[in-house]
mmCIF file of C-alpha atoms and ligand atoms in Angstrom:
data_model
loop_
_atom_site.group_PDB
_atom_site.id
_atom_site.type_symbol
_atom_site.label_atom_id
_atom_site.label_comp_id
_atom_site.label_asym_id
_atom_site.label_seq_id
_atom_site.Cartn_x
_atom_site.Cartn_y
_atom_site.Cartn_z
ATOM 1 C CA UNK A 202 25.810 0.596 -19.371
ATOM 2 C CA UNK A 203 24.157 2.455 -16.458
ATOM 3 C CA UNK A 204 21.022 1.000 -15.143
ATOM 4 C CA UNK A 205 17.933 3.057 -13.887
ATOM 5 C CA UNK A 206 16.783 4.509 -10.514
ATOM 6 C CA UNK A 207 13.325 4.684 -9.892
ATOM 7 C CA UNK A 208 11.916 5.766 -6.515
ATOM 8 C CA UNK A 209 8.474 5.223 -5.116
ATOM 9 C CA UNK A 210 6.982 8.046 -2.790
ATOM 10 C CA UNK A 211 3.834 8.970 -1.120
ATOM 11 C CA UNK A 212 2.286 9.266 2.607
ATOM 12 C CA UNK A 213 1.854 6.406 4.728
ATOM 13 C CA UNK A 214 -0.677 3.951 3.482
ATOM 14 C CA UNK A 215 -0.469 5.457 -0.178
ATOM 15 C CA UNK A 216 -0.034 1.866 -1.943
ATOM 16 C CA UNK A 217 3.499 2.666 -3.090
ATOM 17 C CA UNK A 218 4.997 -0.842 -1.922
ATOM 18 C CA UNK A 219 2.190 -2.765 -3.898
ATOM 19 C CA UNK A 220 3.093 -0.811 -6.765
ATOM 20 C CA UNK A 221 6.786 -1.302 -6.386
ATOM 21 C CA UNK A 222 6.306 -5.119 -6.179
ATOM 22 C CA UNK A 223 3.944 -5.227 -9.121
ATOM 23 C CA UNK A 224 6.279 -3.373 -11.296
ATOM 24 C CA UNK A 225 9.464 -5.479 -10.190
ATOM 25 C CA UNK A 226 7.481 -8.732 -10.897
ATOM 26 C CA UNK A 227 6.417 -7.208 -14.307
ATOM 27 C CA UNK A 228 10.003 -6.201 -15.374
ATOM 28 C CA UNK A 229 11.511 -9.617 -14.120
ATOM 29 C CA UNK A 230 8.970 -11.479 -16.207
ATOM 30 C CA UNK A 231 10.277 -9.351 -19.192
ATOM 31 C CA UNK A 232 13.815 -10.312 -18.631
ATOM 32 C CA UNK A 233 15.049 -7.194 -17.077
ATOM 33 C CA UNK A 234 17.684 -7.178 -14.100
ATOM 34 C CA UNK A 235 15.976 -5.611 -11.329
ATOM 35 C CA UNK A 236 16.517 -5.259 -7.572
ATOM 36 C CA UNK A 237 13.927 -3.954 -5.075
ATOM 37 C CA UNK A 238 14.928 -1.830 -2.055
ATOM 38 C CA UNK A 239 14.142 0.735 0.511
ATOM 39 C CA UNK A 240 14.815 3.505 2.841
ATOM 40 C CA UNK A 241 15.148 3.313 5.660
ATOM 41 C CA UNK A 242 16.245 -0.127 6.210
ATOM 42 C CA UNK A 243 17.348 -2.015 3.087
ATOM 43 C CA UNK A 244 19.911 -4.260 5.003
ATOM 44 C CA UNK A 245 22.493 -4.551 7.651
ATOM 45 C CA UNK A 246 23.034 -1.268 9.424
ATOM 46 C CA UNK A 247 19.976 0.116 7.869
ATOM 47 C CA UNK A 248 17.838 -2.573 9.441
ATOM 48 C CA UNK A 249 19.037 -1.276 12.766
ATOM 49 C CA UNK A 250 18.439 2.487 11.888
ATOM 50 C CA UNK A 251 14.967 1.727 10.731
ATOM 51 C CA UNK A 252 14.237 -0.034 14.100
ATOM 52 C CA UNK A 253 15.265 3.247 15.778
ATOM 53 C CA UNK A 254 13.538 5.389 13.602
ATOM 54 C CA UNK A 255 10.138 3.783 13.662
ATOM 55 C CA UNK A 256 10.256 2.256 17.063
ATOM 56 C CA UNK A 257 12.123 4.322 19.405
ATOM 57 C CA UNK A 258 9.865 5.702 22.183
ATOM 58 C CA UNK A 259 11.957 8.299 23.803
ATOM 59 C CA UNK A 260 12.582 11.852 22.569
ATOM 60 C CA UNK A 261 13.958 12.276 19.066
ATOM 61 C CA UNK A 262 14.728 15.705 17.822
ATOM 62 C CA UNK A 263 13.847 16.735 14.428
ATOM 63 C CA UNK A 264 17.484 17.283 13.438
ATOM 64 C CA UNK A 265 18.538 13.822 14.927
ATOM 65 C CA UNK A 266 15.694 12.261 13.087
ATOM 66 C CA UNK A 267 16.896 13.651 9.711
ATOM 67 C CA UNK A 268 20.473 12.561 10.232
ATOM 68 C CA UNK A 269 19.375 9.261 11.053
ATOM 69 C CA UNK A 270 17.509 9.000 7.974
ATOM 70 C CA UNK A 271 20.308 10.569 6.048
ATOM 71 C CA UNK A 272 22.790 8.257 7.517
ATOM 72 C CA UNK A 273 20.694 5.169 6.353
ATOM 73 C CA UNK A 274 20.667 6.923 2.834
ATOM 74 C CA UNK A 275 24.350 7.433 2.678
ATOM 75 C CA UNK A 276 25.085 3.699 3.611
ATOM 76 C CA UNK A 277 22.008 2.652 1.054
ATOM 77 C CA UNK A 278 23.235 4.746 -1.983
ATOM 78 C CA UNK A 279 26.938 3.665 -1.403
ATOM 79 C CA UNK A 280 26.655 -0.095 -0.799
ATOM 80 C CA UNK A 281 23.605 -0.923 -2.625
ATOM 81 C CA UNK A 282 22.251 1.708 -5.212
ATOM 82 C CA UNK A 283 25.318 2.982 -6.849
ATOM 83 C CA UNK A 284 26.770 -0.505 -7.223
ATOM 84 C CA UNK A 285 23.546 -1.972 -8.771
ATOM 85 C CA UNK A 286 23.277 1.006 -11.042
ATOM 86 C CA UNK A 287 26.720 0.635 -12.241
ATOM 87 C CA UNK A 288 25.933 -3.017 -13.104
ATOM 88 C CA UNK A 289 23.177 -1.815 -15.293
ATOM 89 C CA UNK A 290 20.586 -2.996 -12.889
ATOM 90 C CA UNK A 291 17.114 -1.355 -12.677
ATOM 91 C CA UNK A 292 16.745 -0.216 -9.062
ATOM 92 C CA UNK A 293 13.074 0.092 -7.564
ATOM 93 C CA UNK A 294 13.385 1.899 -4.425
ATOM 94 C CA UNK A 295 10.768 2.453 -1.845
ATOM 95 C CA UNK A 296 11.214 6.007 -0.674
ATOM 96 C CA UNK A 297 14.283 8.065 -0.916
ATOM 97 C CA UNK A 298 15.403 11.931 -0.985
ATOM 98 C CA UNK A 299 11.654 13.228 -1.388
ATOM 99 C CA UNK A 300 10.674 11.659 1.757
ATOM 100 C CA UNK A 301 13.030 13.722 3.889
ATOM 101 C CA UNK A 302 11.971 16.893 1.915
ATOM 102 C CA UNK A 303 8.161 15.876 2.656
ATOM 103 C CA UNK A 304 8.518 14.513 6.129
ATOM 104 C CA UNK A 305 11.367 16.382 7.864
ATOM 105 C CA UNK A 306 11.209 19.552 5.540
ATOM 106 C CA UNK A 307 7.564 20.174 5.187
ATOM 107 C CA UNK A 308 6.303 17.882 7.866
ATOM 108 C CA UNK A 309 8.586 18.670 10.830
ATOM 109 C CA UNK A 310 9.319 22.338 9.670
ATOM 110 C CA UNK A 311 13.034 21.859 8.991
ATOM 111 C CA UNK A 312 14.762 24.243 6.547
ATOM 112 C CA UNK A 313 14.243 23.063 3.043
ATOM 113 C CA UNK A 314 17.629 24.289 1.524
ATOM 114 C CA UNK A 315 19.600 22.404 4.457
ATOM 115 C CA UNK A 316 17.593 19.383 3.755
ATOM 116 C CA UNK A 317 18.464 19.574 -0.083
ATOM 117 C CA UNK A 318 22.006 20.216 0.837
ATOM 118 C CA UNK A 319 22.040 17.434 3.088
ATOM 119 C CA UNK A 320 20.394 15.008 0.806
ATOM 120 C CA UNK A 321 22.879 15.826 -1.689
ATOM 121 C CA UNK A 322 25.794 15.110 0.503
ATOM 122 C CA UNK A 323 24.086 11.704 1.554
ATOM 123 C CA UNK A 324 23.671 10.718 -2.173
ATOM 124 C CA UNK A 325 26.786 12.330 -3.660
ATOM 125 C CA UNK A 326 24.476 14.012 -6.184
ATOM 126 C CA UNK A 327 22.948 10.974 -7.447
ATOM 127 C CA UNK A 328 19.449 11.617 -8.574
ATOM 128 C CA UNK A 329 16.408 9.224 -9.402
ATOM 129 C CA UNK A 330 15.649 9.005 -13.143
ATOM 130 C CA UNK A 331 12.009 8.632 -12.287
ATOM 131 C CA UNK A 332 9.808 9.368 -9.129
ATOM 132 C CA UNK A 333 6.441 7.880 -8.782
ATOM 133 C CA UNK A 334 4.530 9.816 -6.203
ATOM 134 C CA UNK A 335 1.142 8.132 -5.106
ATOM 135 C CA UNK A 336 -1.044 10.936 -3.823
ATOM 136 C CA UNK A 337 -4.051 10.167 -1.591
ATOM 137 C CA UNK A 338 -6.046 12.408 0.786
ATOM 138 C CA UNK A 339 -4.737 12.136 4.417
ATOM 139 C CA UNK A 340 -8.116 10.768 5.817
ATOM 140 C CA UNK A 341 -7.968 7.829 3.457
ATOM 141 C CA UNK A 342 -4.286 7.106 3.993
ATOM 142 C CA UNK A 343 -4.559 6.985 7.729
ATOM 143 C CA UNK A 344 -7.762 4.789 7.412
ATOM 144 C CA UNK A 345 -5.523 2.416 5.652
ATOM 145 C CA UNK A 346 -2.585 2.483 8.108
ATOM 146 C CA UNK A 347 -5.079 1.554 10.826
ATOM 147 C CA UNK A 348 -4.580 1.676 14.516
ATOM 148 C CA UNK A 349 -1.199 -0.148 14.629
ATOM 149 C CA UNK A 350 1.073 3.009 13.920
ATOM 150 C CA UNK A 351 4.862 3.115 14.165
ATOM 151 C CA UNK A 352 6.618 6.425 15.343
ATOM 152 C CA UNK A 353 6.209 8.290 12.037
ATOM 153 C CA UNK A 354 2.669 7.277 11.493
ATOM 154 C CA UNK A 355 1.564 8.203 14.942
ATOM 155 C CA UNK A 356 2.805 12.031 14.315
ATOM 156 C CA UNK A 357 -0.689 13.054 13.612
ATOM 157 C CA UNK A 358 -3.184 14.061 10.885
ATOM 158 C CA UNK A 359 -1.787 17.688 10.841
ATOM 159 C CA UNK A 360 1.595 16.395 10.308
ATOM 160 C CA UNK A 361 0.472 14.133 7.405
ATOM 161 C CA UNK A 362 -1.331 16.804 5.730
ATOM 162 C CA UNK A 363 1.993 18.993 5.701
ATOM 163 C CA UNK A 364 3.723 15.901 4.290
ATOM 164 C CA UNK A 365 1.236 15.496 1.305
ATOM 165 C CA UNK A 366 1.326 19.104 0.740
ATOM 166 C CA UNK A 367 5.072 18.824 0.883
ATOM 167 C CA UNK A 368 5.030 16.075 -1.975
ATOM 168 C CA UNK A 369 2.647 17.819 -4.137
ATOM 169 C CA UNK A 370 5.107 21.191 -3.958
ATOM 170 C CA UNK A 371 7.993 18.999 -5.015
ATOM 171 C CA UNK A 372 5.994 17.447 -7.844
ATOM 172 C CA UNK A 373 5.157 20.736 -9.090
ATOM 173 C CA UNK A 374 8.780 21.954 -8.794
ATOM 174 C CA UNK A 375 9.942 18.860 -10.719
ATOM 175 C CA UNK A 376 7.491 17.693 -13.077
ATOM 176 C CA UNK A 377 9.800 15.864 -15.509
ATOM 177 C CA UNK A 378 11.115 13.539 -12.584
ATOM 178 C CA UNK A 379 8.184 13.410 -10.487
ATOM 179 C CA UNK A 380 4.980 11.881 -11.803
ATOM 180 C CA UNK A 381 1.833 11.871 -9.523
ATOM 181 C CA UNK A 382 -0.714 9.146 -9.629
ATOM 182 C CA UNK A 383 -4.105 9.343 -7.903
ATOM 183 C CA UNK A 384 -3.803 6.494 -5.369
ATOM 184 C CA UNK A 385 -7.692 6.343 -4.836
ATOM 185 C CA UNK A 386 -7.725 4.207 -8.179
ATOM 186 C CA UNK A 387 -7.637 0.555 -8.151
ATOM 187 C CA UNK A 388 -4.402 -1.524 -7.722
ATOM 188 C CA UNK A 389 -4.557 -2.591 -11.418
ATOM 189 C CA UNK A 390 -5.426 0.849 -12.708
ATOM 190 C CA UNK A 391 -2.707 2.163 -11.079
ATOM 191 C CA UNK A 392 -0.279 -0.337 -12.349
ATOM 192 C CA UNK A 393 -1.360 0.202 -15.732
ATOM 193 C CA UNK A 394 -0.422 3.913 -15.305
ATOM 194 C CA UNK A 395 2.959 2.813 -13.833
ATOM 195 C CA UNK A 396 3.531 0.691 -16.880
ATOM 196 C CA UNK A 397 2.751 3.667 -19.192
ATOM 197 C CA UNK A 398 4.899 5.858 -17.358
ATOM 198 C CA UNK A 399 7.793 3.642 -17.439
ATOM 199 C CA UNK A 400 7.141 2.938 -21.263
ATOM 200 C CA UNK A 401 7.592 6.611 -21.585
ATOM 201 C CA UNK A 402 11.104 6.559 -20.120
ATOM 202 C CA UNK A 403 12.778 4.885 -23.109
HETATM 203 P P1 LIG B 689 7.731 2.951 5.233
HETATM 204 O O1 LIG B 689 8.889 2.212 4.981
HETATM 205 O O2 LIG B 689 6.562 2.068 6.009
HETATM 206 O O3 LIG B 689 7.150 3.842 4.227
HETATM 207 O O4 LIG B 689 7.971 3.895 6.494
HETATM 208 C C1 LIG B 689 8.996 4.795 6.724
HETATM 209 C C2 LIG B 689 8.664 5.950 7.493
HETATM 210 O O5 LIG B 689 9.720 6.795 7.631
HETATM 211 C C3 LIG B 689 7.400 6.584 6.823
HETATM 212 O O6 LIG B 689 6.525 7.216 7.890
HETATM 213 C C4 LIG B 689 7.927 7.855 6.219
HETATM 214 C C5 LIG B 689 9.231 8.168 6.886
HETATM 215 N N1 LIG B 689 10.636 8.698 6.392
HETATM 216 C C6 LIG B 689 10.757 9.988 6.695
HETATM 217 O O7 LIG B 689 10.246 10.525 7.532
HETATM 218 N N2 LIG B 689 12.186 10.569 6.189
HETATM 219 C C7 LIG B 689 12.506 9.576 5.349
HETATM 220 O O8 LIG B 689 13.694 10.472 4.764
HETATM 221 C C8 LIG B 689 12.178 8.526 4.854
HETATM 222 C C9 LIG B 689 13.096 7.566 3.841
HETATM 223 C C10 LIG B 689 10.963 7.952 5.536
#
């Protein structure tokens, strides 16, 4: 039996990682076989790519940045996500294909069709069963990130605004897969909404 693939998306500081951990704990307590993972940098080679992507302080072209995120994705999908799904596990993944559309497509201004094509190559066509998009205004999200910012977080408010807009466009285009949650709500309120959406999957 195939498992489930659920991705958590949103701008930096949107609270998605907290919600992923809460859902994972809830599902484990219920006896489900769950793994939590992330892009970029789940393990091994991916961790090295993450280090470059978030901390390299020299010039990085937008195309190069995309290919590095996509390389991490290909490795992650082939070595972690697909095997877990085929073993019937529930895979909860912090960021995936929509991050590249939002950040490199809408944020950096790369061609959206090409990003979709490359995403498809990296995943071999696998798509999440469900994507939870945690939406919050850019000012709030940047306040939450604070002053200690990595290479992507320090790309500026205008960039973050474009990323947020990109995510909302994606949600409009794929309302069945991508569910938008209002990240200004409390952690517990959001967790209850996540559980309700999860229950609706079955
Ligand atoms: P995070 O793991 O703390 O969310 O940070 C990952 C950063 O990388 C975040 O700023 C979003 C960015 N990112 C992209 O720009 N494109 C991608 O495809 C992915 C997966 C992440």
